[in-house]
GROMACS .gro file of C-alpha atoms in nm:
model
  488
    1UNK     CA    1   1.871  -4.691   5.392
    2UNK     CA    2   1.796  -4.539   5.733
    3UNK     CA    3   2.108  -4.529   5.950
    4UNK     CA    4   1.963  -4.744   6.230
    5UNK     CA    5   1.913  -5.039   5.994
    6UNK     CA    6   2.280  -5.096   5.915
    7UNK     CA    7   2.500  -5.133   6.217
    8UNK     CA    8   2.826  -5.157   6.021
    9UNK     CA    9   2.763  -4.840   5.815
   10UNK     CA   10   2.941  -4.526   5.940
   11UNK     CA   11   2.720  -4.254   6.082
   12UNK     CA   12   2.619  -3.983   5.840
   13UNK     CA   13   2.805  -3.657   5.879
   14UNK     CA   14   2.593  -3.345   5.934
   15UNK     CA   15   2.597  -3.108   5.636
   16UNK     CA   16   2.771  -2.773   5.643
   17UNK     CA   17   2.486  -2.553   5.766
   18UNK     CA   18   2.624  -2.235   5.608
   19UNK     CA   19   2.648  -2.396   5.265
   20UNK     CA   20   2.294  -2.533   5.289
   21UNK     CA   21   2.158  -2.195   5.404
   22UNK     CA   22   2.324  -2.030   5.104
   23UNK     CA   23   2.164  -2.285   4.871
   24UNK     CA   24   1.826  -2.225   5.033
   25UNK     CA   25   1.863  -1.847   4.983
   26UNK     CA   26   1.954  -1.896   4.615
   27UNK     CA   27   1.661  -2.133   4.564
   28UNK     CA   28   1.414  -1.889   4.718
   29UNK     CA   29   1.550  -1.597   4.515
   30UNK     CA   30   1.516  -1.800   4.196
   31UNK     CA   31   1.165  -1.901   4.299
   32UNK     CA   32   1.071  -1.534   4.333
   33UNK     CA   33   1.205  -1.456   3.985
   34UNK     CA   34   1.016  -1.748   3.829
   35UNK     CA   35   0.697  -1.638   4.007
   36UNK     CA   36   0.742  -1.288   3.864
   37UNK     CA   37   0.770  -1.434   3.514
   38UNK     CA   38   0.456  -1.642   3.576
   39UNK     CA   39   0.257  -1.335   3.680
   40UNK     CA   40   0.367  -1.151   3.365
   41UNK     CA   41   0.248  -1.433   3.137
   42UNK     CA   42  -0.065  -1.344   2.931
   43UNK     CA   43  -0.382  -1.436   3.122
   44UNK     CA   44  -0.592  -1.489   2.807
   45UNK     CA   45  -0.699  -1.854   2.803
   46UNK     CA   46  -0.709  -1.840   2.421
   47UNK     CA   47  -0.337  -1.758   2.413
   48UNK     CA   48  -0.165  -2.096   2.378
   49UNK     CA   49   0.180  -1.941   2.416
   50UNK     CA   50   0.075  -1.775   2.742
   51UNK     CA   51  -0.079  -2.096   2.877
   52UNK     CA   52   0.239  -2.287   2.799
   53UNK     CA   53   0.453  -2.022   2.967
   54UNK     CA   54   0.238  -2.025   3.280
   55UNK     CA   55   0.240  -2.405   3.291
   56UNK     CA   56   0.618  -2.418   3.265
   57UNK     CA   57   0.650  -2.158   3.540
   58UNK     CA   58   0.412  -2.352   3.764
   59UNK     CA   59   0.615  -2.667   3.706
   60UNK     CA   60   0.938  -2.483   3.786
   61UNK     CA   61   0.780  -2.342   4.104
   62UNK     CA   62   0.679  -2.693   4.214
   63UNK     CA   63   1.033  -2.815   4.158
   64UNK     CA   64   1.185  -2.519   4.343
   65UNK     CA   65   0.942  -2.559   4.633
   66UNK     CA   66   1.041  -2.924   4.661
   67UNK     CA   67   1.410  -2.834   4.643
   68UNK     CA   68   1.362  -2.572   4.914
   69UNK     CA   69   1.190  -2.827   5.139
   70UNK     CA   70   1.460  -3.090   5.077
   71UNK     CA   71   1.735  -2.842   5.160
   72UNK     CA   72   1.554  -2.740   5.477
   73UNK     CA   73   1.532  -3.104   5.582
   74UNK     CA   74   1.900  -3.152   5.501
   75UNK     CA   75   1.985  -2.851   5.716
   76UNK     CA   76   1.760  -2.947   6.008
   77UNK     CA   77   1.845  -3.316   6.004
   78UNK     CA   78   1.619  -3.623   5.998
   79UNK     CA   79   1.293  -3.626   6.191
   80UNK     CA   80   1.048  -3.912   6.174
   81UNK     CA   81   1.209  -4.063   5.865
   82UNK     CA   82   1.438  -4.263   6.095
   83UNK     CA   83   1.233  -4.494   6.310
   84UNK     CA   84   1.398  -4.656   6.616
   85UNK     CA   85   1.388  -5.038   6.608
   86UNK     CA   86   1.184  -5.054   6.922
   87UNK     CA   87   0.914  -4.843   6.761
   88UNK     CA   88   0.834  -5.123   6.517
   89UNK     CA   89   0.680  -5.339   6.788
   90UNK     CA   90   0.567  -5.055   7.014
   91UNK     CA   91   0.200  -4.958   7.039
   92UNK     CA   92   0.115  -4.689   6.782
   93UNK     CA   93   0.005  -4.348   6.891
   94UNK     CA   94  -0.124  -4.063   6.681
   95UNK     CA   95   0.169  -3.887   6.510
   96UNK     CA   96   0.262  -3.539   6.609
   97UNK     CA   97   0.181  -3.262   6.367
   98UNK     CA   98   0.473  -3.196   6.133
   99UNK     CA   99   0.676  -2.888   6.219
  100UNK     CA  100   0.603  -2.580   6.009
  101UNK     CA  101   0.824  -2.551   5.704
  102UNK     CA  102   0.946  -2.911   5.713
  103UNK     CA  103   0.911  -3.169   5.441
  104UNK     CA  104   0.692  -3.396   5.653
  105UNK     CA  105   0.373  -3.287   5.486
  106UNK     CA  106   0.501  -3.429   5.156
  107UNK     CA  107   0.728  -3.723   5.230
  108UNK     CA  108   0.651  -4.022   5.447
  109UNK     CA  109   0.851  -4.325   5.548
  110UNK     CA  110   0.765  -4.686   5.615
  111UNK     CA  111   0.936  -5.007   5.722
  112UNK     CA  112   0.805  -5.359   5.694
  113UNK     CA  113   0.965  -5.628   5.915
  114UNK     CA  114   0.943  -5.960   5.731
  115UNK     CA  115   1.044  -6.161   6.037
  116UNK     CA  116   0.765  -6.030   6.261
  117UNK     CA  117   0.522  -5.926   5.981
  118UNK     CA  118   0.493  -5.590   6.149
  119UNK     CA  119   0.494  -5.249   5.985
  120UNK     CA  120   0.580  -4.899   6.095
  121UNK     CA  121   0.464  -4.581   5.921
  122UNK     CA  122   0.558  -4.222   5.990
  123UNK     CA  123   0.278  -3.978   6.061
  124UNK     CA  124   0.328  -3.798   5.734
  125UNK     CA  125   0.267  -4.122   5.538
  126UNK     CA  126  -0.075  -4.146   5.704
  127UNK     CA  127  -0.142  -3.791   5.580
  128UNK     CA  128  -0.034  -3.872   5.224
  129UNK     CA  129  -0.253  -4.182   5.208
  130UNK     CA  130  -0.541  -4.007   5.386
  131UNK     CA  131  -0.567  -4.271   5.658
  132UNK     CA  132  -0.654  -4.232   6.024
  133UNK     CA  133  -0.334  -4.207   6.226
  134UNK     CA  134  -0.490  -4.428   6.494
  135UNK     CA  135  -0.535  -4.718   6.251
  136UNK     CA  136  -0.262  -4.981   6.218
  137UNK     CA  137  -0.025  -4.950   5.921
  138UNK     CA  138  -0.090  -5.181   5.628
  139UNK     CA  139   0.131  -5.480   5.568
  140UNK     CA  140   0.301  -5.534   5.233
  141UNK     CA  141   0.024  -5.775   5.140
  142UNK     CA  142  -0.241  -5.516   5.226
  143UNK     CA  143  -0.071  -5.216   5.063
  144UNK     CA  144  -0.194  -5.296   4.706
  145UNK     CA  145  -0.553  -5.257   4.827
  146UNK     CA  146  -0.497  -4.878   4.818
  147UNK     CA  147  -0.366  -4.879   4.463
  148UNK     CA  148  -0.563  -4.830   4.141
  149UNK     CA  149  -0.625  -5.161   3.964
  150UNK     CA  150  -0.415  -5.068   3.660
  151UNK     CA  151  -0.112  -4.984   3.882
  152UNK     CA  152  -0.141  -5.276   4.123
  153UNK     CA  153   0.061  -5.522   3.913
  154UNK     CA  154   0.348  -5.274   3.886
  155UNK     CA  155   0.363  -5.218   4.262
  156UNK     CA  156   0.353  -5.594   4.329
  157UNK     CA  157   0.638  -5.649   4.082
  158UNK     CA  158   0.853  -5.377   4.243
  159UNK     CA  159   0.802  -5.516   4.593
  160UNK     CA  160   0.866  -5.875   4.479
  161UNK     CA  161   1.190  -5.774   4.304
  162UNK     CA  162   1.302  -5.593   4.617
  163UNK     CA  163   1.229  -5.881   4.857
  164UNK     CA  164   1.351  -6.169   4.639
  165UNK     CA  165   1.626  -6.017   4.422
  166UNK     CA  166   1.728  -5.732   4.657
  167UNK     CA  167   1.655  -5.473   4.386
  168UNK     CA  168   1.595  -5.113   4.496
  169UNK     CA  169   1.244  -4.978   4.451
  170UNK     CA  170   1.199  -4.667   4.242
  171UNK     CA  171   0.860  -4.616   4.082
  172UNK     CA  172   0.526  -4.440   4.090
  173UNK     CA  173   0.171  -4.557   4.134
  174UNK     CA  174  -0.167  -4.404   4.204
  175UNK     CA  175  -0.358  -4.458   4.526
  176UNK     CA  176  -0.722  -4.397   4.611
  177UNK     CA  177  -0.776  -4.216   4.940
  178UNK     CA  178  -1.077  -4.291   5.162
  179UNK     CA  179  -1.237  -3.963   5.046
  180UNK     CA  180  -1.220  -4.084   4.685
  181UNK     CA  181  -0.931  -3.860   4.585
  182UNK     CA  182  -0.662  -4.010   4.363
  183UNK     CA  183  -0.300  -3.922   4.438
  184UNK     CA  184   0.023  -4.012   4.263
  185UNK     CA  185   0.292  -4.146   4.493
  186UNK     CA  186   0.661  -4.190   4.417
  187UNK     CA  187   0.815  -4.474   4.618
  188UNK     CA  188   1.186  -4.533   4.676
  189UNK     CA  189   1.313  -4.815   4.899
  190UNK     CA  190   1.567  -5.086   4.962
  191UNK     CA  191   1.578  -5.427   5.128
  192UNK     CA  192   1.752  -5.469   5.465
  193UNK     CA  193   1.957  -5.788   5.478
  194UNK     CA  194   2.040  -5.994   5.786
  195UNK     CA  195   2.373  -6.160   5.857
  196UNK     CA  196   2.315  -6.455   5.620
  197UNK     CA  197   2.212  -6.228   5.333
  198UNK     CA  198   1.841  -6.291   5.359
  199UNK     CA  199   1.594  -6.006   5.341
  200UNK     CA  200   1.488  -5.917   5.693
  201UNK     CA  201   1.286  -5.605   5.623
  202UNK     CA  202   1.218  -5.337   5.365
  203UNK     CA  203   1.214  -4.963   5.411
  204UNK     CA  204   1.073  -4.703   5.178
  205UNK     CA  205   1.023  -4.330   5.140
  206UNK     CA  206   0.697  -4.230   4.973
  207UNK     CA  207   0.639  -3.888   4.826
  208UNK     CA  208   0.315  -3.734   4.702
  209UNK     CA  209   0.398  -3.605   4.352
  210UNK     CA  210   0.040  -3.544   4.238
  211UNK     CA  211   0.077  -3.169   4.189
  212UNK     CA  212   0.410  -3.210   4.014
  213UNK     CA  213   0.269  -3.463   3.769
  214UNK     CA  214  -0.037  -3.245   3.714
  215UNK     CA  215   0.190  -2.954   3.624
  216UNK     CA  216   0.392  -3.175   3.392
  217UNK     CA  217   0.074  -3.292   3.219
  218UNK     CA  218  -0.038  -2.931   3.181
  219UNK     CA  219   0.297  -2.841   3.027
  220UNK     CA  220   0.273  -3.135   2.789
  221UNK     CA  221  -0.086  -3.059   2.691
  222UNK     CA  222  -0.023  -2.689   2.636
  223UNK     CA  223   0.292  -2.765   2.439
  224UNK     CA  224   0.100  -3.006   2.217
  225UNK     CA  225  -0.174  -2.745   2.177
  226UNK     CA  226   0.083  -2.484   2.087
  227UNK     CA  227   0.247  -2.717   1.835
  228UNK     CA  228  -0.092  -2.789   1.678
  229UNK     CA  229  -0.167  -2.418   1.655
  230UNK     CA  230   0.174  -2.355   1.500
  231UNK     CA  231   0.113  -2.631   1.247
  232UNK     CA  232  -0.227  -2.485   1.160
  233UNK     CA  233  -0.072  -2.136   1.135
  234UNK     CA  234   0.204  -2.263   0.905
  235UNK     CA  235  -0.051  -2.442   0.687
  236UNK     CA  236  -0.277  -2.136   0.670
  237UNK     CA  237   0.023  -1.915   0.591
  238UNK     CA  238   0.129  -2.143   0.307
  239UNK     CA  239  -0.225  -2.152   0.166
  240UNK     CA  240  -0.255  -1.773   0.196
  241UNK     CA  241   0.074  -1.723   0.011
  242UNK     CA  242  -0.026  -1.968  -0.264
  243UNK     CA  243  -0.366  -1.803  -0.304
  244UNK     CA  244  -0.214  -1.457  -0.311
  245UNK     CA  245   0.040  -1.560  -0.574
  246UNK     CA  246  -0.235  -1.719  -0.781
  247UNK     CA  247  -0.457  -1.410  -0.773
  248UNK     CA  248  -0.215  -1.119  -0.809
  249UNK     CA  249  -0.111  -1.037  -1.167
  250UNK     CA  250   0.152  -1.283  -1.289
  251UNK     CA  251   0.361  -1.022  -1.468
  252UNK     CA  252   0.683  -0.894  -1.322
  253UNK     CA  253   0.874  -0.584  -1.419
  254UNK     CA  254   0.722  -0.333  -1.659
  255UNK     CA  255   0.398  -0.392  -1.844
  256UNK     CA  256   0.296  -0.176  -2.140
  257UNK     CA  257  -0.054  -0.098  -2.264
  258UNK     CA  258  -0.192  -0.145  -2.515
  259UNK     CA  259   0.003  -0.454  -2.603
  260UNK     CA  260  -0.051  -0.386  -2.973
  261UNK     CA  261   0.017  -0.044  -3.124
  262UNK     CA  262   0.165   0.266  -2.955
  263UNK     CA  263   0.280   0.220  -2.596
  264UNK     CA  264   0.044   0.463  -2.423
  265UNK     CA  265   0.100   0.339  -2.068
  266UNK     CA  266   0.409   0.202  -1.889
  267UNK     CA  267   0.306   0.016  -1.571
  268UNK     CA  268   0.501  -0.149  -1.286
  269UNK     CA  269   0.394  -0.273  -0.944
  270UNK     CA  270   0.539  -0.432  -0.633
  271UNK     CA  271   0.412  -0.615  -0.324
  272UNK     CA  272   0.593  -0.547   0.006
  273UNK     CA  273   0.535  -0.805   0.282
  274UNK     CA  274   0.500  -0.711   0.646
  275UNK     CA  275   0.799  -0.741   0.879
  276UNK     CA  276   0.633  -1.052   1.024
  277UNK     CA  277   0.623  -1.312   0.749
  278UNK     CA  278   0.330  -1.478   0.927
  279UNK     CA  279   0.099  -1.188   0.834
  280UNK     CA  280  -0.045  -1.234   0.485
  281UNK     CA  281  -0.306  -0.969   0.429
  282UNK     CA  282  -0.560  -0.877   0.165
  283UNK     CA  283  -0.355  -0.618  -0.029
  284UNK     CA  284  -0.380  -0.629  -0.406
  285UNK     CA  285  -0.277  -0.443  -0.719
  286UNK     CA  286  -0.398  -0.490  -1.073
  287UNK     CA  287  -0.352  -0.357  -1.424
  288UNK     CA  288  -0.574  -0.495  -1.695
  289UNK     CA  289  -0.615  -0.410  -2.063
  290UNK     CA  290  -0.988  -0.386  -2.141
  291UNK     CA  291  -1.159  -0.489  -2.465
  292UNK     CA  292  -1.225  -0.127  -2.571
  293UNK     CA  293  -0.853  -0.040  -2.548
  294UNK     CA  294  -0.884   0.132  -2.213
  295UNK     CA  295  -0.684   0.021  -1.905
  296UNK     CA  296  -0.798  -0.068  -1.552
  297UNK     CA  297  -0.561   0.031  -1.270
  298UNK     CA  298  -0.649  -0.060  -0.911
  299UNK     CA  299  -0.507  -0.122  -0.567
  300UNK     CA  300  -0.693  -0.222  -0.254
  301UNK     CA  301  -0.676  -0.373   0.091
  302UNK     CA  302  -0.917  -0.602   0.272
  303UNK     CA  303  -0.874  -0.579   0.651
  304UNK     CA  304  -0.731  -0.875   0.840
  305UNK     CA  305  -0.487  -1.154   0.770
  306UNK     CA  306  -0.487  -1.519   0.673
  307UNK     CA  307  -0.661  -1.749   0.430
  308UNK     CA  308  -1.009  -1.605   0.489
  309UNK     CA  309  -0.896  -1.253   0.406
  310UNK     CA  310  -0.686  -1.363   0.110
  311UNK     CA  311  -0.980  -1.556  -0.033
  312UNK     CA  312  -1.202  -1.249   0.017
  313UNK     CA  313  -0.945  -1.040  -0.167
  314UNK     CA  314  -0.949  -1.295  -0.451
  315UNK     CA  315  -1.329  -1.267  -0.470
  316UNK     CA  316  -1.320  -0.886  -0.488
  317UNK     CA  317  -1.042  -0.878  -0.743
  318UNK     CA  318  -1.218  -1.133  -0.963
  319UNK     CA  319  -1.543  -0.935  -0.946
  320UNK     CA  320  -1.357  -0.611  -1.019
  321UNK     CA  321  -1.197  -0.757  -1.332
  322UNK     CA  322  -1.520  -0.906  -1.457
  323UNK     CA  323  -1.725  -0.588  -1.414
  324UNK     CA  324  -1.449  -0.374  -1.569
  325UNK     CA  325  -1.436  -0.596  -1.878
  326UNK     CA  326  -1.814  -0.548  -1.903
  327UNK     CA  327  -1.760  -0.170  -1.923
  328UNK     CA  328  -1.860  -0.069  -1.568
  329UNK     CA  329  -1.727   0.273  -1.467
  330UNK     CA  330  -1.521   0.314  -1.143
  331UNK     CA  331  -1.792   0.473  -0.926
  332UNK     CA  332  -2.057   0.214  -1.011
  333UNK     CA  333  -1.796  -0.060  -0.989
  334UNK     CA  334  -1.718   0.028  -0.625
  335UNK     CA  335  -2.091   0.043  -0.541
  336UNK     CA  336  -2.131  -0.314  -0.662
  337UNK     CA  337  -1.816  -0.430  -0.483
  338UNK     CA  338  -1.957  -0.281  -0.165
  339UNK     CA  339  -2.283  -0.468  -0.219
  340UNK     CA  340  -2.090  -0.790  -0.280
  341UNK     CA  341  -1.884  -0.752   0.036
  342UNK     CA  342  -2.192  -0.661   0.238
  343UNK     CA  343  -2.361  -0.986   0.130
  344UNK     CA  344  -2.073  -1.218   0.226
  345UNK     CA  345  -2.101  -1.452   0.524
  346UNK     CA  346  -1.778  -1.324   0.676
  347UNK     CA  347  -1.818  -0.951   0.754
  348UNK     CA  348  -1.516  -0.750   0.644
  349UNK     CA  349  -1.405  -0.399   0.557
  350UNK     CA  350  -1.196  -0.301   0.261
  351UNK     CA  351  -1.055   0.002   0.086
  352UNK     CA  352  -0.982   0.044  -0.283
  353UNK     CA  353  -0.909   0.291  -0.559
  354UNK     CA  354  -1.015   0.208  -0.916
  355UNK     CA  355  -0.898   0.399  -1.222
  356UNK     CA  356  -0.997   0.369  -1.587
  357UNK     CA  357  -0.754   0.527  -1.831
  358UNK     CA  358  -0.862   0.628  -2.183
  359UNK     CA  359  -0.547   0.652  -2.399
  360UNK     CA  360  -0.714   0.836  -2.690
  361UNK     CA  361  -0.798   1.136  -2.471
  362UNK     CA  362  -0.543   1.073  -2.191
  363UNK     CA  363  -0.829   1.094  -1.943
  364UNK     CA  364  -0.831   0.919  -1.605
  365UNK     CA  365  -1.170   0.838  -1.448
  366UNK     CA  366  -1.138   0.718  -1.094
  367UNK     CA  367  -1.321   0.647  -0.766
  368UNK     CA  368  -1.213   0.554  -0.418
  369UNK     CA  369  -1.358   0.367  -0.119
  370UNK     CA  370  -1.190   0.497   0.197
  371UNK     CA  371  -0.853   0.474   0.023
  372UNK     CA  372  -0.559   0.712  -0.025
  373UNK     CA  373  -0.595   0.915  -0.343
  374UNK     CA  374  -0.357   0.857  -0.636
  375UNK     CA  375  -0.050   1.083  -0.648
  376UNK     CA  376   0.024   1.268  -0.971
  377UNK     CA  377   0.382   1.364  -1.056
  378UNK     CA  378   0.443   1.623  -1.329
  379UNK     CA  379   0.747   1.833  -1.420
  380UNK     CA  380   0.945   1.737  -1.109
  381UNK     CA  381   0.669   1.801  -0.854
  382UNK     CA  382   0.385   1.592  -0.715
  383UNK     CA  383   0.039   1.631  -0.566
  384UNK     CA  384  -0.248   1.417  -0.443
  385UNK     CA  385  -0.560   1.413  -0.659
  386UNK     CA  386  -0.875   1.556  -0.502
  387UNK     CA  387  -1.076   1.257  -0.392
  388UNK     CA  388  -1.447   1.208  -0.468
  389UNK     CA  389  -1.675   1.081  -0.191
  390UNK     CA  390  -1.647   0.716  -0.096
  391UNK     CA  391  -1.673   0.516   0.229
  392UNK     CA  392  -1.499   0.188   0.309
  393UNK     CA  393  -1.627  -0.118   0.130
  394UNK     CA  394  -1.855  -0.314   0.360
  395UNK     CA  395  -1.914  -0.022   0.597
  396UNK     CA  396  -2.261   0.087   0.476
  397UNK     CA  397  -2.525  -0.095   0.276
  398UNK     CA  398  -2.626   0.083  -0.044
  399UNK     CA  399  -2.332   0.326  -0.038
  400UNK     CA  400  -2.290   0.552  -0.341
  401UNK     CA  401  -1.942   0.634  -0.469
  402UNK     CA  402  -1.847   0.952  -0.649
  403UNK     CA  403  -1.626   0.962  -0.956
  404UNK     CA  404  -1.366   1.214  -1.066
  405UNK     CA  405  -1.176   1.279  -1.388
  406UNK     CA  406  -0.824   1.401  -1.446
  407UNK     CA  407  -0.663   1.509  -1.775
  408UNK     CA  408  -0.311   1.369  -1.804
  409UNK     CA  409  -0.011   1.462  -2.018
  410UNK     CA  410   0.271   1.271  -2.178
  411UNK     CA  411   0.536   1.209  -1.913
  412UNK     CA  412   0.293   1.227  -1.619
  413UNK     CA  413   0.332   0.961  -1.356
  414UNK     CA  414   0.058   0.812  -1.135
  415UNK     CA  415   0.132   0.637  -0.806
  416UNK     CA  416  -0.133   0.417  -0.642
  417UNK     CA  417  -0.057   0.248  -0.313
  418UNK     CA  418  -0.212   0.087  -0.006
  419UNK     CA  419  -0.199   0.245   0.338
  420UNK     CA  420   0.098   0.050   0.475
  421UNK     CA  421   0.349   0.155   0.208
  422UNK     CA  422   0.493   0.433   0.423
  423UNK     CA  423   0.530   0.284   0.776
  424UNK     CA  424   0.452   0.496   1.077
  425UNK     CA  425   0.756   0.653   1.232
  426UNK     CA  426   0.894   0.474   1.536
  427UNK     CA  427   0.933   0.781   1.756
  428UNK     CA  428   0.633   0.915   1.945
  429UNK     CA  429   0.427   1.176   1.753
  430UNK     CA  430   0.418   1.534   1.869
  431UNK     CA  431   0.148   1.600   2.131
  432UNK     CA  432  -0.046   1.827   1.894
  433UNK     CA  433  -0.012   1.593   1.595
  434UNK     CA  434  -0.330   1.416   1.478
  435UNK     CA  435  -0.370   1.100   1.272
  436UNK     CA  436  -0.457   1.303   0.963
  437UNK     CA  437  -0.142   1.512   1.009
  438UNK     CA  438   0.067   1.197   1.032
  439UNK     CA  439  -0.100   1.072   0.713
  440UNK     CA  440  -0.020   1.401   0.540
  441UNK     CA  441   0.341   1.365   0.645
  442UNK     CA  442   0.347   1.014   0.491
  443UNK     CA  443   0.208   1.156   0.164
  444UNK     CA  444   0.474   1.425   0.168
  445UNK     CA  445   0.748   1.164   0.196
  446UNK     CA  446   0.617   1.009  -0.126
  447UNK     CA  447   0.582   1.346  -0.299
  448UNK     CA  448   0.943   1.424  -0.211
  449UNK     CA  449   1.044   1.151  -0.457
  450UNK     CA  450   0.926   1.369  -0.748
  451UNK     CA  451   1.274   1.494  -0.855
  452UNK     CA  452   1.408   1.139  -0.861
  453UNK     CA  453   1.105   1.014  -1.054
  454UNK     CA  454   1.171   1.285  -1.312
  455UNK     CA  455   1.510   1.129  -1.384
  456UNK     CA  456   1.376   0.773  -1.419
  457UNK     CA  457   1.341   0.619  -1.762
  458UNK     CA  458   1.068   0.360  -1.683
  459UNK     CA  459   0.794   0.289  -1.432
  460UNK     CA  460   1.001  -0.004  -1.308
  461UNK     CA  461   1.287   0.235  -1.224
  462UNK     CA  462   1.042   0.438  -1.013
  463UNK     CA  463   0.927   0.122  -0.833
  464UNK     CA  464   1.289   0.046  -0.744
  465UNK     CA  465   1.323   0.395  -0.594
  466UNK     CA  466   1.013   0.340  -0.380
  467UNK     CA  467   1.139   0.003  -0.259
  468UNK     CA  468   1.482   0.150  -0.182
  469UNK     CA  469   1.319   0.428   0.018
  470UNK     CA  470   1.054   0.230   0.209
  471UNK     CA  471   1.109  -0.141   0.148
  472UNK     CA  472   1.367  -0.195   0.421
  473UNK     CA  473   1.164  -0.025   0.694
  474UNK     CA  474   0.987  -0.225   0.963
  475UNK     CA  475   0.620  -0.237   0.869
  476UNK     CA  476   0.323  -0.367   1.066
  477UNK     CA  477   0.124  -0.463   0.756
  478UNK     CA  478   0.190  -0.564   0.400
  479UNK     CA  479   0.154  -0.308   0.121
  480UNK     CA  480   0.127  -0.264  -0.255
  481UNK     CA  481   0.244   0.011  -0.487
  482UNK     CA  482   0.158   0.057  -0.856
  483UNK     CA  483   0.312   0.321  -1.084
  484UNK     CA  484   0.185   0.412  -1.432
  485UNK     CA  485   0.372   0.643  -1.666
  486UNK     CA  486   0.183   0.817  -1.946
  487UNK     CA  487   0.331   0.767  -2.293
  488UNK     CA  488   0.261   0.929  -2.625
   0.00000   0.00000   0.00000
């Protein structure tokens, strides 16, 4: 209640100016820090997280600006918010412009005298409502004419409760300015009682909170958008995991080929997820016994992440198995996979290595499509096989893939893997180091496992060594590794 409206209320004490100045300084410092965070938020409109961060910062800035203005008013004392009694009946003149830096551009005051049916508005209230300062203030009966139809009943109820039941007013409504603009106004007020307890007048402070509410709506909308995107991402992740588990070979541990007769091949494989569990890629491994007694070994990687990529990987792996069962050799097999990928609606790139092992002659026929060559370990040392020509799957229509052969011995070990098995080192590369040199260094780290592989009894033991060496390292992408040991 304004101090002039209650004669028996003690005069308000001025605030401690030093304390208020200190609060203002802290508020402005915090505002600067929030603004810095807002400027650092991602500017990409497709980034829901960035939009939410910017919206929250904007809302915080609105709140801090308002707090700064309130503190400044507290420090400087009341201005036009206290209206002398004689001003109620005095002829109205145009209000003076609000002082720079004050709160008058945002908060207005009003008083309605029920005994004389006269009203008094501060100049800033005229600015909020967009009305000509030379026009008379609206009475309580006329005030609803400014309000949107759907909010008019609420305003009438608040005013009625204040005048009849002496209830304080605290609520918001939307007004339509003469220029057609719609503003949201927060109104707080109280009745002023005369000596017999009857309501003599009502005063109110009205604040334009349009920008604040707009910021709050933006925060709410971006938060809902972010939650929807997170829900979609979780659903896609779950589907990608289920599809990947359905497509990759169901066997765990060692697998021996052929399943009937002498154990000519001991095989084990492992899938290593990326450090971010949200990234499900198109990495695969496969080992398949063919009708003629030969064995298909393959690993590959389709670029990208998510359900689309995982489904593309499932398509390639299914085609690879089907063509291998039909007797297609590795080089021709990759040519047809390339043609299949080139004809898909969703353009994609992939890499793969396909091997066909003939146990009767211990011969490995293999081809690669932009993929790391198999590593061969023998007698405690290792080397990479010389790769035949082959571009990435999906890179060139009508690509032709070369094919190589390698004679293997009992006790030899083959390691097939995807690119992400050996993560890049975290420290910066040497200035003269190229990407190919870094790749060679990754191969060398795998070849250095040769002495340990020589001591292993099974392919599964070798897989455990690889996982111990590289499985705990932060990796940007998922990876697969497959190891085959040649038996008698």
